[in-house]
């Protein structure tokens, strides 16, 4: 189970669920004709945020994969605004998918995914960073919110 217990897998499951909801929702419950532009916008911002965060992490020579010991506390780039910009990107991907699939009820999956990511990944990562970087992590965590 550990091999498939990764954030992209949870995000993909959310997107599949959003697509299924788009197939079972009655047509009158859709967003309307304007749903594609904000959907693509959310996807683009989510992917951009993820790429920016990965570049910042690789530049700091630390691990990108969850549950790995961090070699550095990354506080620059998107980490100035969010302690979890990659996970925030996952949420934007799901919200964008809900819009693209014209499935407003799928937006309810966004807080569900946020809770899954927080429980399965973020809390453990924060505990590891706190233990490894101590006061530096605390200062950063007090200054930067978990999501936005």
PDB file of C-alpha atoms in Angstrom:
ATOM      1  CA  UNK A   1       0.000   0.000   0.000  1.00  0.00           C
ATOM      2  CA  UNK A   2       2.897   2.389   0.716  1.00  0.00           C
ATOM      3  CA  UNK A   3       3.966   2.459  -2.929  1.00  0.00           C
ATOM      4  CA  UNK A   4       0.598   3.770  -4.059  1.00  0.00           C
ATOM      5  CA  UNK A   5      -0.042   5.945  -0.992  1.00  0.00           C
ATOM      6  CA  UNK A   6       1.288   9.077  -2.665  1.00  0.00           C
ATOM      7  CA  UNK A   7      -0.344  12.492  -3.079  1.00  0.00           C
ATOM      8  CA  UNK A   8      -0.630  12.250  -6.897  1.00  0.00           C
ATOM      9  CA  UNK A   9      -2.536   8.982  -6.510  1.00  0.00           C
ATOM     10  CA  UNK A  10      -5.016  10.609  -4.119  1.00  0.00           C
ATOM     11  CA  UNK A  11      -5.374  13.561  -6.491  1.00  0.00           C
ATOM     12  CA  UNK A  12      -5.954  11.220  -9.434  1.00  0.00           C
ATOM     13  CA  UNK A  13      -8.611   9.344  -7.434  1.00  0.00           C
ATOM     14  CA  UNK A  14     -10.280  12.685  -6.720  1.00  0.00           C
ATOM     15  CA  UNK A  15     -10.236  13.547 -10.427  1.00  0.00           C
ATOM     16  CA  UNK A  16     -11.742  10.170 -11.322  1.00  0.00           C
ATOM     17  CA  UNK A  17     -14.452  10.735  -8.708  1.00  0.00           C
ATOM     18  CA  UNK A  18     -15.084  14.225 -10.130  1.00  0.00           C
ATOM     19  CA  UNK A  19     -15.438  12.752 -13.602  1.00  0.00           C
ATOM     20  CA  UNK A  20     -17.856  10.091 -12.335  1.00  0.00           C
ATOM     21  CA  UNK A  21     -19.905  12.790 -10.601  1.00  0.00           C
ATOM     22  CA  UNK A  22     -20.014  14.733 -13.863  1.00  0.00           C
ATOM     23  CA  UNK A  23     -21.591  11.694 -15.514  1.00  0.00           C
ATOM     24  CA  UNK A  24     -24.266  11.161 -12.864  1.00  0.00           C
ATOM     25  CA  UNK A  25     -25.148  14.795 -12.128  1.00  0.00           C
ATOM     26  CA  UNK A  26     -28.199  16.016 -13.925  1.00  0.00           C
ATOM     27  CA  UNK A  27     -27.404  18.544 -16.653  1.00  0.00           C
ATOM     28  CA  UNK A  28     -29.138  21.387 -14.805  1.00  0.00           C
ATOM     29  CA  UNK A  29     -26.626  21.138 -11.963  1.00  0.00           C
ATOM     30  CA  UNK A  30     -23.619  22.114 -14.109  1.00  0.00           C
ATOM     31  CA  UNK A  31     -21.618  25.332 -13.960  1.00  0.00           C
ATOM     32  CA  UNK A  32     -22.885  26.469 -17.341  1.00  0.00           C
ATOM     33  CA  UNK A  33     -21.047  27.413 -20.511  1.00  0.00           C
ATOM     34  CA  UNK A  34     -18.274  29.336 -18.724  1.00  0.00           C
ATOM     35  CA  UNK A  35     -16.775  26.394 -16.792  1.00  0.00           C
ATOM     36  CA  UNK A  36     -13.767  25.671 -19.053  1.00  0.00           C
ATOM     37  CA  UNK A  37     -11.848  28.945 -18.584  1.00  0.00           C
ATOM     38  CA  UNK A  38     -11.713  28.867 -14.760  1.00  0.00           C
ATOM     39  CA  UNK A  39     -11.091  25.122 -14.881  1.00  0.00           C
ATOM     40  CA  UNK A  40      -8.052  25.491 -17.120  1.00  0.00           C
ATOM     41  CA  UNK A  41      -6.941  28.497 -15.066  1.00  0.00           C
ATOM     42  CA  UNK A  42      -7.002  26.494 -11.827  1.00  0.00           C
ATOM     43  CA  UNK A  43      -5.165  23.599 -13.485  1.00  0.00           C
ATOM     44  CA  UNK A  44      -2.515  25.956 -14.886  1.00  0.00           C
ATOM     45  CA  UNK A  45      -1.978  27.697 -11.542  1.00  0.00           C
ATOM     46  CA  UNK A  46      -1.855  24.330  -9.745  1.00  0.00           C
ATOM     47  CA  UNK A  47       0.712  22.839 -12.133  1.00  0.00           C
ATOM     48  CA  UNK A  48       2.728  26.073 -12.128  1.00  0.00           C
ATOM     49  CA  UNK A  49       2.783  26.128  -8.344  1.00  0.00           C
ATOM     50  CA  UNK A  50       3.922  22.516  -8.240  1.00  0.00           C
ATOM     51  CA  UNK A  51       6.717  23.119 -10.745  1.00  0.00           C
ATOM     52  CA  UNK A  52       7.868  26.253  -8.905  1.00  0.00           C
ATOM     53  CA  UNK A  53       7.961  24.325  -5.604  1.00  0.00           C
ATOM     54  CA  UNK A  54       9.840  21.360  -7.108  1.00  0.00           C
ATOM     55  CA  UNK A  55      12.415  23.704  -8.654  1.00  0.00           C
ATOM     56  CA  UNK A  56      12.876  25.428  -5.262  1.00  0.00           C
ATOM     57  CA  UNK A  57      13.305  22.075  -3.508  1.00  0.00           C
ATOM     58  CA  UNK A  58      15.729  20.704  -6.071  1.00  0.00           C
ATOM     59  CA  UNK A  59      17.690  23.961  -5.908  1.00  0.00           C
ATOM     60  CA  UNK A  60      17.992  23.476  -2.143  1.00  0.00           C
ATOM     61  CA  UNK A  61      19.118  19.874  -2.783  1.00  0.00           C
ATOM     62  CA  UNK A  62      16.360  18.319  -0.712  1.00  0.00           C
ATOM     63  CA  UNK A  63      13.906  15.513  -1.357  1.00  0.00           C
ATOM     64  CA  UNK A  64      10.663  16.190  -3.198  1.00  0.00           C
ATOM     65  CA  UNK A  65       9.035  12.843  -2.421  1.00  0.00           C
ATOM     66  CA  UNK A  66       6.886  12.701   0.716  1.00  0.00           C
ATOM     67  CA  UNK A  67       8.062  10.870   3.817  1.00  0.00           C
ATOM     68  CA  UNK A  68      11.749  11.357   2.998  1.00  0.00           C
ATOM     69  CA  UNK A  69      14.184  13.099   5.333  1.00  0.00           C
ATOM     70  CA  UNK A  70      14.672  16.683   4.259  1.00  0.00           C
ATOM     71  CA  UNK A  71      18.221  17.871   3.689  1.00  0.00           C
ATOM     72  CA  UNK A  72      17.184  21.529   3.859  1.00  0.00           C
ATOM     73  CA  UNK A  73      14.324  23.665   5.115  1.00  0.00           C
ATOM     74  CA  UNK A  74      13.049  25.388   1.975  1.00  0.00           C
ATOM     75  CA  UNK A  75      11.560  28.790   2.809  1.00  0.00           C
ATOM     76  CA  UNK A  76      12.010  30.618  -0.497  1.00  0.00           C
ATOM     77  CA  UNK A  77       9.999  30.577  -3.713  1.00  0.00           C
ATOM     78  CA  UNK A  78       6.397  29.489  -3.177  1.00  0.00           C
ATOM     79  CA  UNK A  79       7.311  28.371   0.339  1.00  0.00           C
ATOM     80  CA  UNK A  80       7.229  32.063   1.320  1.00  0.00           C
ATOM     81  CA  UNK A  81       3.427  31.940   0.909  1.00  0.00           C
ATOM     82  CA  UNK A  82       2.466  28.350   1.703  1.00  0.00           C
ATOM     83  CA  UNK A  83       4.156  25.612   3.704  1.00  0.00           C
ATOM     84  CA  UNK A  84       2.643  23.116   1.255  1.00  0.00           C
ATOM     85  CA  UNK A  85       2.566  24.590  -2.243  1.00  0.00           C
ATOM     86  CA  UNK A  86       2.682  21.198  -3.974  1.00  0.00           C
ATOM     87  CA  UNK A  87      -0.317  19.971  -2.001  1.00  0.00           C
ATOM     88  CA  UNK A  88      -2.045  23.279  -2.682  1.00  0.00           C
ATOM     89  CA  UNK A  89      -1.382  22.568  -6.362  1.00  0.00           C
ATOM     90  CA  UNK A  90      -3.100  19.191  -5.925  1.00  0.00           C
ATOM     91  CA  UNK A  91      -6.187  20.950  -4.570  1.00  0.00           C
ATOM     92  CA  UNK A  92      -6.180  23.416  -7.467  1.00  0.00           C
ATOM     93  CA  UNK A  93      -5.926  20.518  -9.931  1.00  0.00           C
ATOM     94  CA  UNK A  94      -8.965  18.879  -8.366  1.00  0.00           C
ATOM     95  CA  UNK A  95     -10.957  22.121  -8.310  1.00  0.00           C
ATOM     96  CA  UNK A  96      -9.983  22.769 -11.926  1.00  0.00           C
ATOM     97  CA  UNK A  97     -10.991  19.237 -12.858  1.00  0.00           C
ATOM     98  CA  UNK A  98     -14.387  19.722 -11.209  1.00  0.00           C
ATOM     99  CA  UNK A  99     -14.884  22.849 -13.328  1.00  0.00           C
ATOM    100  CA  UNK A 100     -13.626  21.226 -16.529  1.00  0.00           C
ATOM    101  CA  UNK A 101     -15.859  18.209 -15.981  1.00  0.00           C
ATOM    102  CA  UNK A 102     -18.769  20.617 -15.289  1.00  0.00           C
ATOM    103  CA  UNK A 103     -19.398  18.923 -11.932  1.00  0.00           C
ATOM    104  CA  UNK A 104     -20.045  21.493  -9.177  1.00  0.00           C
ATOM    105  CA  UNK A 105     -20.724  18.792  -6.581  1.00  0.00           C
ATOM    106  CA  UNK A 106     -17.162  17.540  -7.166  1.00  0.00           C
ATOM    107  CA  UNK A 107     -15.925  20.716  -5.473  1.00  0.00           C
ATOM    108  CA  UNK A 108     -16.942  18.990  -2.232  1.00  0.00           C
ATOM    109  CA  UNK A 109     -14.037  16.617  -2.893  1.00  0.00           C
ATOM    110  CA  UNK A 110     -11.508  19.464  -2.495  1.00  0.00           C
ATOM    111  CA  UNK A 111     -11.787  19.711   1.317  1.00  0.00           C
ATOM    112  CA  UNK A 112     -11.869  15.909   1.483  1.00  0.00           C
ATOM    113  CA  UNK A 113      -8.569  15.761  -0.429  1.00  0.00           C
ATOM    114  CA  UNK A 114      -7.151  18.513   1.800  1.00  0.00           C
ATOM    115  CA  UNK A 115      -8.012  16.454   4.888  1.00  0.00           C
ATOM    116  CA  UNK A 116      -6.463  13.305   3.379  1.00  0.00           C
ATOM    117  CA  UNK A 117      -3.268  15.131   2.420  1.00  0.00           C
ATOM    118  CA  UNK A 118      -3.010  16.752   5.833  1.00  0.00           C
ATOM    119  CA  UNK A 119      -3.579  13.549   7.777  1.00  0.00           C
ATOM    120  CA  UNK A 120      -1.534  11.178   5.600  1.00  0.00           C
ATOM    121  CA  UNK A 121       1.370  13.457   4.651  1.00  0.00           C
ATOM    122  CA  UNK A 122       1.531  17.000   6.014  1.00  0.00           C
ATOM    123  CA  UNK A 123       1.364  16.309   9.757  1.00  0.00           C
ATOM    124  CA  UNK A 124       4.149  13.725   9.534  1.00  0.00           C
ATOM    125  CA  UNK A 125       6.279  15.945   7.332  1.00  0.00           C
ATOM    126  CA  UNK A 126       5.856  18.866   9.728  1.00  0.00           C
ATOM    127  CA  UNK A 127       6.838  16.666  12.666  1.00  0.00           C
ATOM    128  CA  UNK A 128       9.957  15.559  10.786  1.00  0.00           C
ATOM    129  CA  UNK A 129      10.873  19.137   9.855  1.00  0.00           C
ATOM    130  CA  UNK A 130      10.258  20.297  13.432  1.00  0.00           C
ATOM    131  CA  UNK A 131      12.534  17.577  14.804  1.00  0.00           C
ATOM    132  CA  UNK A 132      15.262  18.217  12.227  1.00  0.00           C
ATOM    133  CA  UNK A 133      15.260  22.012  12.012  1.00  0.00           C
ATOM    134  CA  UNK A 134      13.818  23.027  15.407  1.00  0.00           C
ATOM    135  CA  UNK A 135      13.590  26.784  15.904  1.00  0.00           C
ATOM    136  CA  UNK A 136      14.094  27.553  12.204  1.00  0.00           C
ATOM    137  CA  UNK A 137      11.025  25.451  11.366  1.00  0.00           C
ATOM    138  CA  UNK A 138       9.003  27.055  14.172  1.00  0.00           C
ATOM    139  CA  UNK A 139       9.857  30.565  12.975  1.00  0.00           C
ATOM    140  CA  UNK A 140       8.893  29.708   9.417  1.00  0.00           C
ATOM    141  CA  UNK A 141       5.706  27.893  10.493  1.00  0.00           C
ATOM    142  CA  UNK A 142       4.671  30.886  12.603  1.00  0.00           C
ATOM    143  CA  UNK A 143       5.216  33.195   9.628  1.00  0.00           C
ATOM    144  CA  UNK A 144       3.756  31.053   6.789  1.00  0.00           C
ATOM    145  CA  UNK A 145       0.343  29.393   6.814  1.00  0.00           C
ATOM    146  CA  UNK A 146      -0.065  25.690   6.075  1.00  0.00           C
ATOM    147  CA  UNK A 147      -2.147  26.239   2.936  1.00  0.00           C
ATOM    148  CA  UNK A 148      -2.342  29.938   1.994  1.00  0.00           C
TER     149      UNK A 148
END
